Amino acid sequence: MKPFSSMTMKFANIWFVLVVILLCGKKHFGTRLGNSSHEAHICPGCSRLTLKVEFTSTVVEHEYIVAFNGYFTAKARSKFISSALKSSDIENWRIVPRNNPASDYPSDFEVIQINEKQKDGVLTLEDHPNIKRVTPQRKVFRSLKFTESDPMLHCNETRWTQKWQSSRPLRRASLSLGSGFWHATGRHSSRRLLRAIPRQVAQTLQADVLWQMGYTGAGVRVAVFDTGLSEKHPHFKNVKERTNWTNERTLDDGLGHGTFVAGVIASMRECQGFAPNAELHIFRVFTNNQVSYTSWFLDAFNYAILKKIDVLNLSIGGPDFMDHPFVDKVWELTANNVIMVSAIGNDGPLYGTLNNPADQMDVIGVGGIDFEDNIARFSSRGMTTWELPGGYGRVKPDIVTYGSGVRGSGMKGGCRSLSGTSVASPVVAGAVTLLVSTVQKREMVNPASMKQALIASARRLPGVNMFEQGHGKLDLLRAYQILNSYKPQASLSPSYIDLTECPYMWPYCSQPIYYGGMPTIVNVTILNGMGVTGRIVDKPDWQPYLPQNGDNIEVAFSYSPVLWPWSGYLAISVSVAKKAASWEGIAQGHVMITVSSPAENESKNGAEQTSTVKLPIKVKIIPTPPRSKRVLWDQYHNLRYPPGYFPRDNLRMKNDPLDWNGDHIHTNFRDMYQHLRSMGYFVEVLGSPFTCFDASQYVNYASGCSIAKFPEDGIVIAQTFKDQGLEVLKQETAVIENVPILGLYQVPSEGGGRIVLYGDSNCLDDSHRQKDCFWLLDSLLQYTSYGVTPPSLSHSENRQQPPSGAGYSLPERMEGNHLHRYSKVLEAHLGDPKPRSLPACPHLSWAKPQPLNETAPSNLWKHQKLLSIDLDKVALPSFRQNRPQVRPLSPGESGAWDIPGGIMPGRYNQDVGQTIPVFAFLGAMVVLAFFVVQINKAKSRPKRRKPRVKRPQLMQQVHPLKTPSV
């Protein structure tokens, strides 16, 4: 036994030393894991660079995009333009040549250059019957600067930072950022040691389960619109086509962003993508200098339609839904069954910052989270601002997924880690590509059905509202279950309205409703999986639950007359009935709508398929609060700026003169709203002229500029300011003292109210607030509500005599302005424009209730699922512990550097979860080594050799004890 004991001791000592080395050197071990196949400190190709990104956007002078009503040959397009310009004075013009793969096909637009500044002449183009719209050509410039970064940064990890020209430039830009933008939760701080372990996002989302079943994206055409891809990149085996849409003569990626995005979708080695066998179509739409034009995108989109692309990833975005040709083409793409996935934007945590085209109803908009399921700080938030100021925005993003420290393909090979919603977008695009390949009946897959499957299967994140997470976190396997038991139908987003459910239903749940208040508007998206075109049959029905006091609320509807493409809206206005003016409690009911679409089978002429959807509604009603606690926010503006855009307060931003966050209490004035609610005020929104509400019921808050005239018995506070208008117009600096900025006035008549006029709201605006003035707002509301004048104002040293208006030069409009084209109060007239008549006030048509004497469902979220889908009856695929080998390992590459397979269904990718098997193994080795050493010590003692002959007797005593007794 001695040789055996000696051998065992040596074996135990070797294991013990190995375990100690592994445990003590876990930091170095983690670094190796993070570096794919190279040592952290010696890899020559290791990337430790910080990438600084600067964006600018301009309108190309003298260039215009002429959009036609159909697709025409180049010769026909030229004839149309020539014919349209004959009646104008424009003579010096030409068609800009476009040399790209789409040039050989008919097109629906042309780019022309007009060297004369005659806007009126350009507008005559739109008079031609075949010309739909004329818009300026836009140029986007993205500057990239690489600098040496922190030497402690993990190998092949690039940090992205951004410098904005203004708080919101009009741009289409790559949406990548650095890890520093993520929320710090304070939980599980020990997980920071594990950040070096690579996150194979495909296996983390359990794509390997579908790989084992033989689904790898084969037969699915996926397009990547980005910076290109090298021809012989080792990570890709099925690049079907590479096309260049820029003015550079190269197809290669000079930056690496496009390569990374393509790798997340379809890489077959090292940092594996979701669908390694998918057909990759690479569209190079940015130059190496990061320049792009709207016309490049339009040509590339047309070519994607010709190539019958199935899935299109767009990791770029911007707020410019003024860019009509771009938006029109996005709609045309989805109408042609292209599933578009787009990043929602990196403009968080400010609300109302959704990027286009991800904010479109027919596009899958993707937000970002980290691997601990925290919403990315930089991920843009809802609501959409298209519908403002008259209505209310929609819920976006649609879903969220991992976008922090995700590994993807490097420009020449190897792996790198990036963060941003441009990382989250290809994660979803790759998942969608893989899901499409699992569906046997491909005709069932369309932009609506895919979005329906994704949002119905998403896992809701706790403590996060719907404008941050949409419907929740991507769940690949549950989406697979739904798609493979899906029947064409309509659905709603959100699928229910619960004004009592916080925090998910914020801001609706933050304030109860009451009689006499402005109606609460909920904008619901209708998804129509039955066809690209549809309609709502008859009208929606309102069915209140009598046992749940549903007859205490009134409901009105407005909705899309046509659902196209694949979607539409249903705006629901909820108000309290007069009989509930003094009542408090919960009221419930539901809305029923029926959607119809033409039958798919063309042999059935005139046949339709229908789908009926139920929308549960639950609200909390309280007695009408006193006037002193009701604040009315004026959302109505006189000028018709593009929807969601309002003049910027900072006039120095000449290249970006319009705010784009909507100036709404739930977007860039969210903090102010939250503050007022915490102080006990009830805030309502006015989306109509001042003539359309009863001012005696509210405290009204509005802001403007300096005060030119004020009642002489009022209180006026002055301050010293710089004249921004002079700086903008004449580039001159002037400091003006004693500028009247704040006025307080009590109407002397009996029952007269109080007025406060304040000249600047910057200190309340989240988008560019440096220091808040909520204290001042509280003081002003105390004055208007109770007549209490704050001592800090009544005895201020800046108090002055109210201005009488004498000697004040009022603002003048520029000569030749066309303000009447955009104004709601001015109309065109020879000479000076004259005021328009006041618009008619909107009047809601309340739906006739159809009461139900039955009990409402208690849990609206769990109750609402897609029709015909029962996840309990759809079995998950069997899962083997060995990981499928999708591609062969390259020479020298270790499979241990990939995330191990065998992720249990239901385990969702915490960093600790990924490393538990490693530490469990090491711990087991320590215990094993300890017991082996103890056994060998016991065997080596001479005094224990003597009773060895008695061991059989001992065993005989032990065996009976194992026999169960009765």
CSV table of C-alpha atoms in Angstrom, one decimal, residues 73-415:
chain,number,residue,atom,x,y,z
A,73,THR,CA,-36.9,54.7,-65.6
A,74,ALA,CA,-34.2,57.3,-65.5
A,75,LYS,CA,-35.4,58.7,-68.9
A,76,ALA,CA,-39.0,59.1,-67.6
A,77,ARG,CA,-37.9,60.7,-64.4
A,78,SER,CA,-35.8,63.3,-66.3
A,79,LYS,CA,-38.8,64.1,-68.5
A,80,PHE,CA,-41.0,64.7,-65.5
A,81,ILE,CA,-38.6,67.1,-63.9
A,82,SER,CA,-38.0,69.0,-67.1
A,83,SER,CA,-41.7,69.4,-67.6
A,84,ALA,CA,-42.3,70.6,-64.1
A,85,LEU,CA,-39.5,73.2,-64.2
A,86,LYS,CA,-40.6,74.7,-67.6
A,87,SER,CA,-43.2,76.9,-65.9
A,88,SER,CA,-40.6,78.3,-63.4
A,89,ASP,CA,-37.7,80.7,-63.8
A,90,ILE,CA,-35.2,78.0,-62.9
A,91,GLU,CA,-32.8,77.3,-65.8
A,92,ASN,CA,-29.5,76.2,-64.1
A,93,TRP,CA,-30.3,72.7,-62.8
A,94,ARG,CA,-29.0,69.2,-63.3
A,95,ILE,CA,-29.7,65.6,-62.2
A,96,VAL,CA,-27.0,64.3,-59.8
A,97,PRO,CA,-25.7,61.0,-61.1
A,98,ARG,CA,-25.9,58.0,-58.8
A,99,ASN,CA,-23.6,55.1,-59.6
A,100,ASN,CA,-24.6,52.2,-57.5
A,101,PRO,CA,-26.1,48.7,-57.9
A,102,ALA,CA,-29.7,50.2,-58.0
A,103,SER,CA,-28.9,52.4,-61.0
A,104,ASP,CA,-30.0,49.7,-63.5
A,105,TYR,CA,-33.5,49.4,-62.1
A,106,PRO,CA,-36.4,51.8,-62.1
A,107,SER,CA,-36.5,54.2,-59.1
A,108,ASP,CA,-39.1,56.3,-57.2
A,109,PHE,CA,-36.8,59.3,-56.6
A,110,GLU,CA,-34.2,61.6,-58.2
A,111,VAL,CA,-31.6,63.9,-56.8
A,112,ILE,CA,-31.4,67.3,-58.5
A,113,GLN,CA,-29.0,70.2,-58.1
A,114,ILE,CA,-30.4,73.7,-58.5
A,115,ASN,CA,-27.8,76.5,-58.4
A,116,GLU,CA,-30.4,79.3,-57.9
A,117,LYS,CA,-31.9,80.3,-54.6
A,118,GLN,CA,-35.5,80.2,-55.7
A,119,LYS,CA,-37.5,78.3,-53.2
A,120,ASP,CA,-40.8,79.1,-54.8
A,121,GLY,CA,-39.5,77.7,-58.1
A,122,VAL,CA,-38.5,74.4,-56.3
A,123,LEU,CA,-42.0,74.2,-54.9
A,124,THR,CA,-43.5,74.2,-58.4
A,125,LEU,CA,-42.0,70.8,-58.9
A,126,GLU,CA,-44.7,69.4,-56.6
A,127,ASP,CA,-47.4,70.6,-59.0
A,128,HIS,CA,-46.5,67.9,-61.4
A,129,PRO,CA,-49.0,64.9,-61.1
A,130,ASN,CA,-46.2,62.3,-60.9
A,131,ILE,CA,-44.1,64.1,-58.3
A,132,LYS,CA,-45.1,63.4,-54.7
A,133,ARG,CA,-42.7,65.5,-52.6
A,134,VAL,CA,-39.6,67.7,-52.8
A,135,THR,CA,-37.2,67.7,-49.8
A,136,PRO,CA,-33.7,68.9,-49.2
A,137,GLN,CA,-30.8,66.4,-49.5
A,138,ARG,CA,-29.3,65.8,-46.0
A,139,LYS,CA,-25.6,65.0,-45.2
A,140,VAL,CA,-24.5,63.3,-42.0
A,141,PHE,CA,-20.9,63.5,-40.9
A,142,ARG,CA,-19.7,61.2,-38.1
A,143,SER,CA,-16.1,61.9,-36.8
A,144,LEU,CA,-14.3,59.0,-35.2
A,145,LYS,CA,-11.1,59.5,-33.1
A,146,PHE,CA,-9.1,56.7,-31.5
A,147,THR,CA,-7.1,57.5,-28.4
A,148,GLU,CA,-5.0,55.4,-26.0
A,149,SER,CA,-7.2,54.4,-23.1
A,150,ASP,CA,-6.8,53.1,-19.6
A,151,PRO,CA,-4.1,50.3,-19.6
A,152,MET,CA,-6.4,48.4,-17.1
A,153,LEU,CA,-9.1,48.1,-19.9
A,154,HIS,CA,-9.6,44.5,-20.9
A,155,CYS,CA,-8.0,43.3,-24.1
A,156,ASN,CA,-10.1,43.9,-27.3
A,157,GLU,CA,-12.6,46.0,-25.4
A,158,THR,CA,-13.4,49.4,-26.9
A,159,ARG,CA,-15.0,52.2,-25.0
A,160,TRP,CA,-17.2,54.6,-26.9
A,161,THR,CA,-17.8,58.2,-25.9
A,162,GLN,CA,-19.8,60.8,-27.7
A,163,LYS,CA,-19.6,64.5,-28.1
A,164,TRP,CA,-22.7,66.2,-29.4
A,165,GLN,CA,-22.6,69.4,-31.5
A,166,SER,CA,-25.9,70.3,-29.7
A,167,SER,CA,-28.2,68.6,-27.3
A,168,ARG,CA,-30.0,67.0,-30.3
A,169,PRO,CA,-28.5,67.3,-33.8
A,170,LEU,CA,-30.5,66.1,-36.7
A,171,ARG,CA,-28.5,63.1,-37.7
A,172,ARG,CA,-28.4,59.4,-38.6
A,173,ALA,CA,-25.7,58.0,-36.6
A,174,SER,CA,-24.2,54.7,-35.3
A,175,LEU,CA,-25.6,54.1,-31.8
A,176,SER,CA,-22.6,52.7,-29.8
A,177,LEU,CA,-21.5,53.8,-26.4
A,178,GLY,CA,-19.2,52.9,-23.5
A,179,SER,CA,-19.8,50.9,-20.4
A,180,GLY,CA,-19.7,54.0,-18.3
A,181,PHE,CA,-23.2,54.9,-19.2
A,182,TRP,CA,-24.8,52.1,-17.3
A,183,HIS,CA,-26.8,52.4,-14.1
A,184,ALA,CA,-24.9,51.4,-11.0
A,185,THR,CA,-27.3,49.4,-8.9
A,186,GLY,CA,-25.2,48.8,-5.8
A,187,ARG,CA,-26.3,45.2,-5.7
A,188,HIS,CA,-23.9,42.2,-6.0
A,189,SER,CA,-20.8,44.4,-6.0
A,190,SER,CA,-18.7,41.3,-6.1
A,191,ARG,CA,-19.8,40.7,-9.6
A,192,ARG,CA,-17.4,43.4,-10.8
A,193,LEU,CA,-14.6,40.8,-10.5
A,194,LEU,CA,-16.2,38.8,-13.2
A,195,ARG,CA,-16.4,41.4,-15.9
A,196,ALA,CA,-13.5,39.9,-17.8
A,197,ILE,CA,-15.4,36.7,-18.5
A,198,PRO,CA,-16.7,37.0,-22.1
A,199,ARG,CA,-20.4,37.2,-22.6
A,200,GLN,CA,-21.4,35.1,-25.6
A,201,VAL,CA,-24.7,36.7,-26.0
A,202,ALA,CA,-26.1,34.0,-28.4
A,203,GLN,CA,-25.6,31.2,-25.8
A,204,THR,CA,-26.7,33.5,-23.0
A,205,LEU,CA,-30.1,33.9,-24.7
A,206,GLN,CA,-30.1,30.1,-25.3
A,207,ALA,CA,-29.7,30.1,-29.1
A,208,ASP,CA,-27.8,26.8,-28.7
A,209,VAL,CA,-31.1,25.1,-27.8
A,210,LEU,CA,-32.3,25.9,-31.3
A,211,TRP,CA,-29.0,25.0,-32.8
A,212,GLN,CA,-29.3,21.5,-31.4
A,213,MET,CA,-32.6,21.2,-33.2
A,214,GLY,CA,-30.9,22.0,-36.5
A,215,TYR,CA,-32.0,25.7,-36.8
A,216,THR,CA,-29.1,28.0,-37.6
A,217,GLY,CA,-30.7,30.7,-39.8
A,218,ALA,CA,-30.3,28.8,-43.1
A,219,GLY,CA,-32.4,30.2,-45.9
A,220,VAL,CA,-33.0,33.6,-44.3
A,221,ARG,CA,-31.7,36.7,-46.1
A,222,VAL,CA,-30.5,39.3,-43.5
A,223,ALA,CA,-29.2,42.8,-44.5
A,224,VAL,CA,-26.8,44.9,-42.5
A,225,PHE,CA,-26.8,48.6,-43.2
A,226,ASP,CA,-23.6,49.9,-41.8
A,227,THR,CA,-19.9,50.5,-42.7
A,228,GLY,CA,-19.2,47.4,-44.8
A,229,LEU,CA,-17.3,44.1,-44.3
A,230,SER,CA,-14.0,42.7,-45.4
A,231,GLU,CA,-14.2,40.1,-48.2
A,232,LYS,CA,-12.2,37.3,-46.5
A,233,HIS,CA,-13.1,37.8,-42.9
A,234,PRO,CA,-12.6,34.5,-41.1
A,235,HIS,CA,-15.8,34.7,-39.0
A,236,PHE,CA,-18.3,34.5,-41.9
A,237,LYS,CA,-19.1,31.6,-44.3
A,238,ASN,CA,-22.2,32.7,-46.1
A,239,VAL,CA,-21.8,36.4,-47.2
A,240,LYS,CA,-24.1,36.4,-50.2
A,241,GLU,CA,-23.5,39.9,-51.5
A,242,ARG,CA,-21.6,43.0,-50.5
A,243,THR,CA,-22.7,46.3,-52.1
A,244,ASN,CA,-21.3,49.8,-51.8
A,245,TRP,CA,-23.7,52.8,-51.8
A,246,THR,CA,-21.1,55.5,-51.0
A,247,ASN,CA,-18.8,57.6,-53.2
A,248,GLU,CA,-15.7,55.5,-52.2
A,249,ARG,CA,-14.4,52.7,-54.2
A,250,THR,CA,-14.2,50.0,-51.6
A,251,LEU,CA,-16.5,47.4,-50.0
A,252,ASP,CA,-14.3,46.9,-46.9
A,253,ASP,CA,-15.0,48.1,-43.4
A,254,GLY,CA,-12.6,50.8,-42.4
A,255,LEU,CA,-14.0,51.3,-39.0
A,256,GLY,CA,-15.2,48.0,-37.6
A,257,HIS,CA,-18.7,48.9,-36.6
A,258,GLY,CA,-20.4,47.1,-39.5
A,259,THR,CA,-18.2,44.0,-38.9
A,260,PHE,CA,-19.2,43.9,-35.3
A,261,VAL,CA,-22.9,44.2,-36.1
A,262,ALA,CA,-22.6,41.4,-38.7
A,263,GLY,CA,-20.7,39.2,-36.3
A,264,VAL,CA,-23.4,39.5,-33.6
A,265,ILE,CA,-25.9,38.3,-36.2
A,266,ALA,CA,-24.1,35.6,-38.1
A,267,SER,CA,-20.5,35.0,-36.9
A,268,MET,CA,-19.6,31.3,-37.0
A,269,ARG,CA,-16.5,31.2,-34.9
A,270,GLU,CA,-15.0,32.7,-31.7
A,271,CYS,CA,-17.6,35.2,-30.8
A,272,GLN,CA,-20.6,33.3,-32.3
A,273,GLY,CA,-23.6,35.0,-33.8
A,274,PHE,CA,-27.2,33.8,-33.6
A,275,ALA,CA,-27.6,32.6,-37.2
A,276,PRO,CA,-24.3,31.4,-38.6
A,277,ASN,CA,-25.9,29.9,-41.7
A,278,ALA,CA,-28.0,32.9,-42.7
A,279,GLU,CA,-27.4,34.7,-46.0
A,280,LEU,CA,-25.6,37.9,-45.2
A,281,HIS,CA,-26.2,40.9,-47.5
A,282,ILE,CA,-23.8,43.7,-46.6
A,283,PHE,CA,-24.9,47.3,-47.5
A,284,ARG,CA,-22.1,49.8,-47.1
A,285,VAL,CA,-23.9,53.1,-46.5
A,286,PHE,CA,-21.2,55.1,-44.6
A,287,THR,CA,-17.8,56.1,-45.9
A,288,ASN,CA,-14.6,55.6,-43.9
A,289,ASN,CA,-14.9,59.3,-43.1
A,290,GLN,CA,-18.4,58.4,-41.7
A,291,VAL,CA,-20.3,60.5,-44.3
A,292,SER,CA,-23.7,59.4,-45.6
A,293,TYR,CA,-26.6,60.9,-47.5
A,294,THR,CA,-30.4,60.3,-47.4
A,295,SER,CA,-30.3,59.4,-51.1
A,296,TRP,CA,-27.7,56.6,-50.4
A,297,PHE,CA,-30.2,55.0,-48.0
A,298,LEU,CA,-33.1,55.4,-50.4
A,299,ASP,CA,-31.2,53.6,-53.2
A,300,ALA,CA,-30.0,50.9,-50.8
A,301,PHE,CA,-33.6,50.4,-49.4
A,302,ASN,CA,-34.9,50.0,-53.0
A,303,TYR,CA,-32.2,47.4,-53.7
A,304,ALA,CA,-33.1,45.5,-50.5
A,305,ILE,CA,-36.7,45.3,-51.7
A,306,LEU,CA,-35.6,43.9,-55.0
A,307,LYS,CA,-33.4,41.3,-53.3
A,308,LYS,CA,-36.4,40.2,-51.2
A,309,ILE,CA,-34.5,40.7,-47.9
A,310,ASP,CA,-36.2,39.0,-44.9
A,311,VAL,CA,-34.6,40.8,-42.0
A,312,LEU,CA,-32.9,44.2,-42.0
A,313,ASN,CA,-30.8,45.6,-39.1
A,314,LEU,CA,-30.4,49.4,-38.8
A,315,SER,CA,-28.1,50.3,-35.9
A,316,ILE,CA,-28.4,53.9,-36.7
A,317,GLY,CA,-31.0,56.5,-35.9
A,318,GLY,CA,-32.0,60.2,-35.5
A,319,PRO,CA,-34.9,62.4,-34.6
A,320,ASP,CA,-35.5,63.6,-38.1
A,321,PHE,CA,-38.9,62.3,-38.9
A,322,MET,CA,-39.1,65.5,-40.9
A,323,ASP,CA,-37.0,63.5,-43.5
A,324,HIS,CA,-40.2,62.3,-45.3
A,325,PRO,CA,-38.4,60.3,-48.1
A,326,PHE,CA,-36.6,58.2,-45.5
A,327,VAL,CA,-39.8,57.5,-43.4
A,328,ASP,CA,-41.9,56.7,-46.6
A,329,LYS,CA,-39.2,54.2,-47.6
A,330,VAL,CA,-39.2,52.5,-44.2
A,331,TRP,CA,-43.0,52.0,-44.6
A,332,GLU,CA,-42.5,50.6,-48.1
A,333,LEU,CA,-39.9,48.2,-46.9
A,334,THR,CA,-42.1,46.7,-44.2
A,335,ALA,CA,-45.0,46.7,-46.6
A,336,ASN,CA,-42.8,44.4,-48.7
A,337,ASN,CA,-42.5,42.0,-45.8
A,338,VAL,CA,-39.0,43.1,-44.7
A,339,ILE,CA,-38.7,42.8,-40.9
A,340,MET,CA,-36.8,45.9,-39.8
A,341,VAL,CA,-35.0,46.0,-36.5
A,342,SER,CA,-33.6,49.3,-35.3
A,343,ALA,CA,-31.8,50.8,-32.3
A,344,ILE,CA,-34.1,53.0,-30.2
A,345,GLY,CA,-31.3,55.5,-29.5
A,346,ASN,CA,-28.6,56.5,-27.0
A,347,ASP,CA,-30.2,59.7,-25.7
A,348,GLY,CA,-31.3,58.5,-22.3
A,349,PRO,CA,-32.1,58.8,-19.5
A,350,LEU,CA,-34.1,61.8,-20.8
A,351,TYR,CA,-37.7,60.8,-21.8
A,352,GLY,CA,-39.2,61.5,-25.2
A,353,THR,CA,-35.8,60.8,-27.0
A,354,LEU,CA,-36.8,57.9,-29.3
A,355,ASN,CA,-35.0,57.7,-32.5
A,356,ASN,CA,-36.4,57.3,-36.0
A,357,PRO,CA,-37.1,54.8,-37.6
A,358,ALA,CA,-37.2,52.7,-34.4
A,359,ASP,CA,-40.2,54.7,-33.1
A,360,GLN,CA,-42.3,53.6,-36.1
A,361,MET,CA,-45.3,51.3,-35.4
A,362,ASP,CA,-44.1,48.7,-38.0
A,363,VAL,CA,-40.5,48.6,-36.9
A,364,ILE,CA,-39.1,46.6,-34.0
A,365,GLY,CA,-37.5,49.2,-31.7
A,366,VAL,CA,-34.8,47.9,-29.4
A,367,GLY,CA,-33.6,49.3,-26.1
A,368,GLY,CA,-30.5,48.2,-24.1
A,369,ILE,CA,-30.0,46.5,-20.8
A,370,ASP,CA,-26.9,45.2,-19.0
A,371,PHE,CA,-26.2,41.6,-18.0
A,372,GLU,CA,-27.8,42.3,-14.6
A,373,ASP,CA,-31.1,43.3,-16.2
A,374,ASN,CA,-30.7,47.0,-15.5
A,375,ILE,CA,-32.0,49.5,-18.1
A,376,ALA,CA,-29.1,51.2,-19.8
A,377,ARG,CA,-28.7,54.8,-18.6
A,378,PHE,CA,-28.1,55.9,-22.2
A,379,SER,CA,-31.0,53.9,-23.7
A,380,SER,CA,-33.6,56.3,-25.1
A,381,ARG,CA,-37.0,56.5,-23.4
A,382,GLY,CA,-40.5,56.9,-24.6
A,383,MET,CA,-43.0,58.2,-25.3
A,384,THR,CA,-43.1,58.9,-29.0
A,385,THR,CA,-43.6,62.6,-29.8
A,386,TRP,CA,-45.1,62.4,-33.3
A,387,GLU,CA,-48.6,62.8,-31.8
A,388,LEU,CA,-47.9,65.9,-29.8
A,389,PRO,CA,-49.2,68.5,-29.1
A,390,GLY,CA,-52.8,67.4,-29.7
A,391,GLY,CA,-52.6,63.8,-28.6
A,392,TYR,CA,-50.4,61.5,-26.6
A,393,GLY,CA,-47.4,59.3,-27.5
A,394,ARG,CA,-47.2,55.6,-28.0
A,395,VAL,CA,-45.3,53.0,-26.0
A,396,LYS,CA,-41.7,52.4,-27.2
A,397,PRO,CA,-39.2,50.7,-27.2
A,398,ASP,CA,-40.9,47.4,-28.1
A,399,ILE,CA,-38.4,45.2,-26.2
A,400,VAL,CA,-35.0,45.5,-24.6
A,401,THR,CA,-32.0,43.1,-24.6
A,402,TYR,CA,-28.3,43.0,-23.8
A,403,GLY,CA,-26.3,45.9,-25.0
A,404,SER,CA,-23.4,46.2,-22.6
A,405,GLY,CA,-20.1,44.5,-23.0
A,406,VAL,CA,-21.4,42.3,-25.8
A,407,ARG,CA,-18.7,40.4,-27.8
A,408,GLY,CA,-18.7,40.6,-31.6
A,409,SER,CA,-16.3,40.2,-34.5
A,410,GLY,CA,-13.3,42.5,-34.8
A,411,MET,CA,-12.5,44.2,-38.1
A,412,LYS,CA,-9.8,41.7,-39.2
A,413,GLY,CA,-10.6,38.8,-36.9
A,414,GLY,CA,-10.7,38.1,-33.2
A,415,CYS,CA,-13.4,39.5,-30.9
